[in-house]
PDB file of C-alpha atoms in Angstrom:
ATOM      1  CA  MET A   1     -33.113  47.446 -10.996  1.00 78.00           C
ATOM      2  CA  ASN A   2     -30.339  45.801 -12.959  1.00 82.00           C
ATOM      3  CA  TYR A   3     -32.824  43.121 -14.006  1.00 84.00           C
ATOM      4  CA  ILE A   4     -35.197  45.747 -15.415  1.00 86.00           C
ATOM      5  CA  TRP A   5     -32.388  47.319 -17.448  1.00 82.00           C
ATOM      6  CA  GLU A   6     -30.660  44.145 -18.676  1.00 86.00           C
ATOM      7  CA  HIS A   7     -33.628  41.820 -19.228  1.00 82.00           C
ATOM      8  CA  TRP A   8     -36.361  44.211 -20.253  1.00 85.00           C
ATOM      9  CA  ILE A   9     -35.059  47.522 -21.612  1.00 87.00           C
ATOM     10  CA  LYS A  10     -31.686  46.444 -23.032  1.00 86.00           C
ATOM     11  CA  SER A  11     -32.584  42.882 -24.066  1.00 87.00           C
ATOM     12  CA  PRO A  12     -32.196  42.217 -27.829  1.00 88.00           C
ATOM     13  CA  GLU A  13     -35.303  40.015 -27.756  1.00 89.00           C
ATOM     14  CA  HIS A  14     -37.358  43.069 -26.748  1.00 85.00           C
ATOM     15  CA  ALA A  15     -35.581  45.478 -29.122  1.00 87.00           C
ATOM     16  CA  ILE A  16     -38.589  46.174 -31.362  1.00 90.00           C
ATOM     17  CA  LYS A  17     -41.099  46.420 -28.515  1.00 90.00           C
ATOM     18  CA  ARG A  18     -41.940  49.890 -27.244  1.00 91.00           C
ATOM     19  CA  LYS A  19     -41.227  49.902 -23.512  1.00 90.00           C
ATOM     20  CA  VAL A  20     -42.178  52.461 -20.868  1.00 89.00           C
ATOM     21  CA  LEU A  21     -40.997  52.425 -17.271  1.00 89.00           C
ATOM     22  CA  TYR A  22     -43.549  54.153 -15.019  1.00 88.00           C
ATOM     23  CA  VAL A  23     -42.201  55.690 -11.805  1.00 91.00           C
ATOM     24  CA  ASP A  24     -44.912  57.045  -9.521  1.00 88.00           C
ATOM     25  CA  GLU A  25     -43.985  59.430  -6.693  1.00 90.00           C
ATOM     26  CA  MET A  26     -40.373  59.634  -7.836  1.00 92.00           C
ATOM     27  CA  TRP A  27     -39.504  61.987  -4.965  1.00 90.00           C
ATOM     28  CA  GLN A  28     -39.562  58.949  -2.654  1.00 91.00           C
ATOM     29  CA  PHE A  29     -36.593  57.421  -4.491  1.00 92.00           C
ATOM     30  CA  ILE A  30     -34.201  60.332  -4.841  1.00 90.00           C
ATOM     31  CA  ASP A  31     -32.562  59.893  -1.445  1.00 89.00           C
ATOM     32  CA  TYR A  32     -31.222  56.507  -2.552  1.00 93.00           C
ATOM     33  CA  GLU A  33     -28.135  56.974  -4.712  1.00 92.00           C
ATOM     34  CA  GLN A  34     -28.342  53.610  -6.468  1.00 93.00           C
ATOM     35  CA  THR A  35     -31.985  54.191  -7.411  1.00 93.00           C
ATOM     36  CA  VAL A  36     -31.358  57.738  -8.646  1.00 93.00           C
ATOM     37  CA  ASN A  37     -28.404  56.518 -10.729  1.00 92.00           C
ATOM     38  CA  PHE A  38     -30.623  53.854 -12.286  1.00 92.00           C
ATOM     39  CA  LEU A  39     -33.463  56.288 -13.050  1.00 93.00           C
ATOM     40  CA  GLU A  40     -31.028  58.805 -14.536  1.00 92.00           C
ATOM     41  CA  LYS A  41     -29.546  56.078 -16.754  1.00 90.00           C
ATOM     42  CA  VAL A  42     -33.020  55.058 -17.925  1.00 91.00           C
ATOM     43  CA  ALA A  43     -34.010  58.686 -18.607  1.00 91.00           C
ATOM     44  CA  ARG A  44     -30.815  59.348 -20.547  1.00 90.00           C
ATOM     45  CA  ARG A  45     -30.227  56.087 -22.428  1.00 89.00           C
ATOM     46  CA  SER A  46     -33.602  54.416 -22.920  1.00 89.00           C
ATOM     47  CA  ARG A  47     -34.482  56.199 -26.190  1.00 87.00           C
ATOM     48  CA  LYS A  48     -31.698  54.244 -27.915  1.00 89.00           C
ATOM     49  CA  ARG A  49     -33.478  51.076 -26.824  1.00 91.00           C
ATOM     50  CA  ASN A  50     -37.009  51.950 -28.012  1.00 91.00           C
ATOM     51  CA  ALA A  51     -37.988  52.768 -24.444  1.00 90.00           C
ATOM     52  CA  GLY A  52     -38.874  55.706 -22.274  1.00 90.00           C
ATOM     53  CA  MET A  53     -39.649  56.678 -18.723  1.00 91.00           C
ATOM     54  CA  CYS A  54     -42.800  58.355 -17.446  1.00 91.00           C
ATOM     55  CA  TRP A  55     -42.517  59.712 -13.933  1.00 91.00           C
ATOM     56  CA  ALA A  56     -44.770  61.558 -11.527  1.00 90.00           C
ATOM     57  CA  SER A  57     -43.975  63.479  -8.386  1.00 89.00           C
ATOM     58  CA  GLN A  58     -45.684  65.812  -5.962  1.00 84.00           C
ATOM     59  CA  ASP A  59     -42.343  67.293  -4.881  1.00 88.00           C
ATOM     60  CA  PHE A  60     -40.640  68.830  -7.910  1.00 84.00           C
ATOM     61  CA  VAL A  61     -38.236  70.952  -5.847  1.00 89.00           C
ATOM     62  CA  ARG A  62     -36.858  67.944  -3.991  1.00 90.00           C
ATOM     63  CA  ILE A  63     -35.951  66.372  -7.327  1.00 90.00           C
ATOM     64  CA  LEU A  64     -34.569  69.649  -8.671  1.00 90.00           C
ATOM     65  CA  GLU A  65     -32.284  70.165  -5.691  1.00 91.00           C
ATOM     66  CA  ASN A  66     -30.772  66.676  -5.850  1.00 90.00           C
ATOM     67  CA  VAL A  67     -27.665  66.840  -8.080  1.00 88.00           C
ATOM     68  CA  LYS A  68     -28.072  63.260  -9.355  1.00 86.00           C
ATOM     69  CA  ALA A  69     -31.825  63.577  -9.930  1.00 89.00           C
ATOM     70  CA  ARG A  70     -31.329  66.789 -11.898  1.00 87.00           C
ATOM     71  CA  GLY A  71     -30.072  64.629 -14.785  1.00 88.00           C
ATOM     72  CA  ILE A  72     -33.536  63.071 -14.926  1.00 92.00           C
ATOM     73  CA  LEU A  73     -35.134  66.512 -15.279  1.00 89.00           C
ATOM     74  CA  GLN A  74     -32.642  67.452 -17.996  1.00 89.00           C
ATOM     75  CA  SER A  75     -33.492  64.286 -19.958  1.00 89.00           C
ATOM     76  CA  THR A  76     -37.243  64.882 -19.713  1.00 90.00           C
ATOM     77  CA  PHE A  77     -38.749  66.532 -22.781  1.00 89.00           C
ATOM     78  CA  SER A  78     -42.415  66.813 -21.833  1.00 92.00           C
ATOM     79  CA  TYR A  79     -44.111  67.723 -18.565  1.00 92.00           C
ATOM     80  CA  PHE A  80     -47.700  67.745 -17.371  1.00 92.00           C
ATOM     81  CA  PHE A  81     -48.073  70.132 -14.446  1.00 93.00           C
ATOM     82  CA  LEU A  82     -51.057  69.439 -12.237  1.00 91.00           C
ATOM     83  CA  GLU A  83     -51.686  71.448  -9.069  1.00 92.00           C
ATOM     84  CA  GLN A  84     -48.425  72.688  -7.557  1.00 92.00           C
ATOM     85  CA  ASN A  85     -47.643  74.038  -4.109  1.00 91.00           C
ATOM     86  CA  LYS A  86     -47.453  77.839  -4.032  1.00 93.00           C
ATOM     87  CA  ILE A  87     -44.150  77.742  -2.150  1.00 93.00           C
ATOM     88  CA  ASP A  88     -42.598  76.186  -5.283  1.00 92.00           C
ATOM     89  CA  LYS A  89     -43.713  79.032  -7.578  1.00 93.00           C
ATOM     90  CA  LYS A  90     -40.288  80.685  -7.842  1.00 93.00           C
ATOM     91  CA  LYS A  91     -38.471  77.413  -8.605  1.00 93.00           C
ATOM     92  CA  ILE A  92     -41.053  76.409 -11.206  1.00 91.00           C
ATOM     93  CA  GLN A  93     -40.860  79.840 -12.849  1.00 91.00           C
ATOM     94  CA  GLU A  94     -37.033  79.805 -12.867  1.00 90.00           C
ATOM     95  CA  ASN A  95     -36.791  76.342 -14.387  1.00 90.00           C
ATOM     96  CA  PHE A  96     -39.711  76.220 -16.806  1.00 90.00           C
ATOM     97  CA  ASN A  97     -40.366  79.870 -17.677  1.00 90.00           C
ATOM     98  CA  LEU A  98     -44.134  79.437 -17.461  1.00 93.00           C
ATOM     99  CA  THR A  99     -46.292  82.490 -18.100  1.00 94.00           C
ATOM    100  CA  ALA A 100     -48.201  84.211 -15.296  1.00 94.00           C
ATOM    101  CA  GLY A 101     -51.416  82.680 -16.663  1.00 95.00           C
ATOM    102  CA  GLU A 102     -49.939  79.175 -16.706  1.00 95.00           C
ATOM    103  CA  LEU A 103     -48.682  79.583 -13.146  1.00 95.00           C
ATOM    104  CA  ASP A 104     -52.104  80.864 -12.098  1.00 95.00           C
ATOM    105  CA  ILE A 105     -53.711  77.684 -13.437  1.00 95.00           C
ATOM    106  CA  ILE A 106     -51.422  75.261 -11.583  1.00 94.00           C
ATOM    107  CA  LEU A 107     -51.046  77.240  -8.344  1.00 94.00           C
ATOM    108  CA  ASN A 108     -54.604  78.375  -7.657  1.00 94.00           C
ATOM    109  CA  ASN A 109     -56.686  75.273  -7.096  1.00 90.00           C
ATOM    110  CA  PRO A 110     -57.106  73.927 -10.638  1.00 91.00           C
ATOM    111  CA  GLY A 111     -59.979  71.583 -11.368  1.00 89.00           C
ATOM    112  CA  LYS A 112     -59.543  67.829 -11.181  1.00 86.00           C
ATOM    113  CA  GLY A 113     -57.336  66.722 -14.089  1.00 89.00           C
ATOM    114  CA  GLU A 114     -56.629  70.312 -15.146  1.00 94.00           C
ATOM    115  CA  GLY A 115     -53.074  71.387 -15.838  1.00 94.00           C
ATOM    116  CA  ILE A 116     -50.420  72.646 -18.206  1.00 95.00           C
ATOM    117  CA  PHE A 117     -48.821  70.263 -20.696  1.00 95.00           C
ATOM    118  CA  ARG A 118     -45.363  71.436 -21.715  1.00 94.00           C
ATOM    119  CA  VAL A 119     -43.299  70.052 -24.592  1.00 93.00           C
ATOM    120  CA  GLY A 120     -40.016  71.835 -25.194  1.00 90.00           C
ATOM    121  CA  ASP A 121     -40.825  75.547 -25.058  1.00 89.00           C
ATOM    122  CA  SER A 122     -44.513  75.159 -25.961  1.00 94.00           C
ATOM    123  CA  SER A 123     -47.337  74.869 -23.444  1.00 95.00           C
ATOM    124  CA  VAL A 124     -51.044  74.164 -23.620  1.00 95.00           C
ATOM    125  CA  TRP A 125     -53.807  74.063 -21.005  1.00 95.00           C
ATOM    126  CA  ILE A 126     -55.563  70.705 -20.893  1.00 94.00           C
ATOM    127  CA  GLN A 127     -58.118  68.970 -18.755  1.00 94.00           C
ATOM    128  CA  THR A 128     -58.201  65.210 -18.627  1.00 91.00           C
ATOM    129  CA  ASP A 129     -61.395  63.242 -18.207  1.00 90.00           C
ATOM    130  CA  PRO A 130     -60.435  59.568 -18.004  1.00 87.00           C
ATOM    131  CA  SER A 131     -63.046  56.883 -18.559  1.00 86.00           C
ATOM    132  CA  ASP A 132     -63.834  54.361 -15.815  1.00 82.00           C
ATOM    133  CA  LYS A 133     -61.689  51.776 -17.614  1.00 83.00           C
ATOM    134  CA  GLU A 134     -58.755  54.203 -17.738  1.00 86.00           C
ATOM    135  CA  MET A 135     -59.257  54.974 -14.045  1.00 83.00           C
ATOM    136  CA  MET A 136     -58.926  51.257 -13.275  1.00 83.00           C
ATOM    137  CA  PHE A 137     -55.419  51.454 -14.729  1.00 80.00           C
ATOM    138  CA  ILE A 138     -54.267  54.645 -13.009  1.00 80.00           C
ATOM    139  CA  GLU A 139     -56.055  54.583  -9.623  1.00 82.00           C
ATOM    140  CA  SER A 140     -53.625  53.698  -6.829  1.00 80.00           C
ATOM    141  CA  ASN A 141     -56.004  53.936  -3.859  1.00 86.00           C
ATOM    142  CA  GLU A 142     -57.319  50.403  -3.324  1.00 91.00           C
ATOM    143  CA  ALA A 143     -60.563  51.550  -1.645  1.00 92.00           C
ATOM    144  CA  VAL A 144     -61.370  53.972  -4.481  1.00 89.00           C
ATOM    145  CA  LEU A 145     -60.513  51.306  -7.054  1.00 90.00           C
ATOM    146  CA  GLN A 146     -62.798  48.783  -5.361  1.00 92.00           C
ATOM    147  CA  GLU A 147     -65.650  51.310  -5.296  1.00 91.00           C
ATOM    148  CA  LEU A 148     -65.081  52.027  -8.989  1.00 89.00           C
ATOM    149  CA  LEU A 149     -65.186  48.304  -9.811  1.00 89.00           C
ATOM    150  CA  ASN A 150     -68.375  47.827  -7.781  1.00 90.00           C
ATOM    151  CA  ASN A 151     -70.045  50.756  -9.572  1.00 87.00           C
ATOM    152  CA  MET A 152     -69.020  49.368 -12.959  1.00 86.00           C
ATOM    153  CA  LYS A 153     -70.522  45.967 -12.045  1.00 86.00           C
ATOM    154  CA  LYS A 154     -73.797  47.645 -11.043  1.00 85.00           C
ATOM    155  CA  VAL A 155     -73.975  49.565 -14.325  1.00 80.00           C
ATOM    156  CA  GLN A 156     -73.222  46.424 -16.331  1.00 76.00           C
ATOM    157  CA  GLY A 157     -75.879  44.549 -14.365  1.00 71.00           C
ATOM    158  CA  TYR A 158     -78.528  47.125 -15.274  1.00 55.00           C
ATOM    159  CA  ALA A 159     -77.427  47.202 -18.910  1.00 51.00           C
ATOM    160  CA  GLY A 160     -77.581  43.444 -19.335  1.00 45.00           C
TER     161      GLY A 160
END
């Protein structure tokens, strides 16, 4: 983690490059104090270094209830809420002041890629529809990714 901070984010040779640290399933890391301290430092200090952090988690409450990880939430300016667990409704409402309609969207089986994008105090409903090439970048399930690649090869074969 120190290497990422010192040689990539903080490095003068990378000062003009825009850098983004992606942290998927952040809830898995919050039980490790050193990791949470690092992520909080990145969330809080990276803007000064032309960098940012994009994180995703399926367990918002676990992050919220961790004192150290709360600093990460406080340093986050924009959120994209996909489907949330109904048992987290009260905590989400208390911390983000979403409207009843916004909560309805994210708690009641939203469509694939459908959610609420929140920046500051403003929210908007959006639905994403990534292209196959974008899916290659974001898909983490190796079997699904392989199927996607095979389908793309078939389509290219017919086109050519």
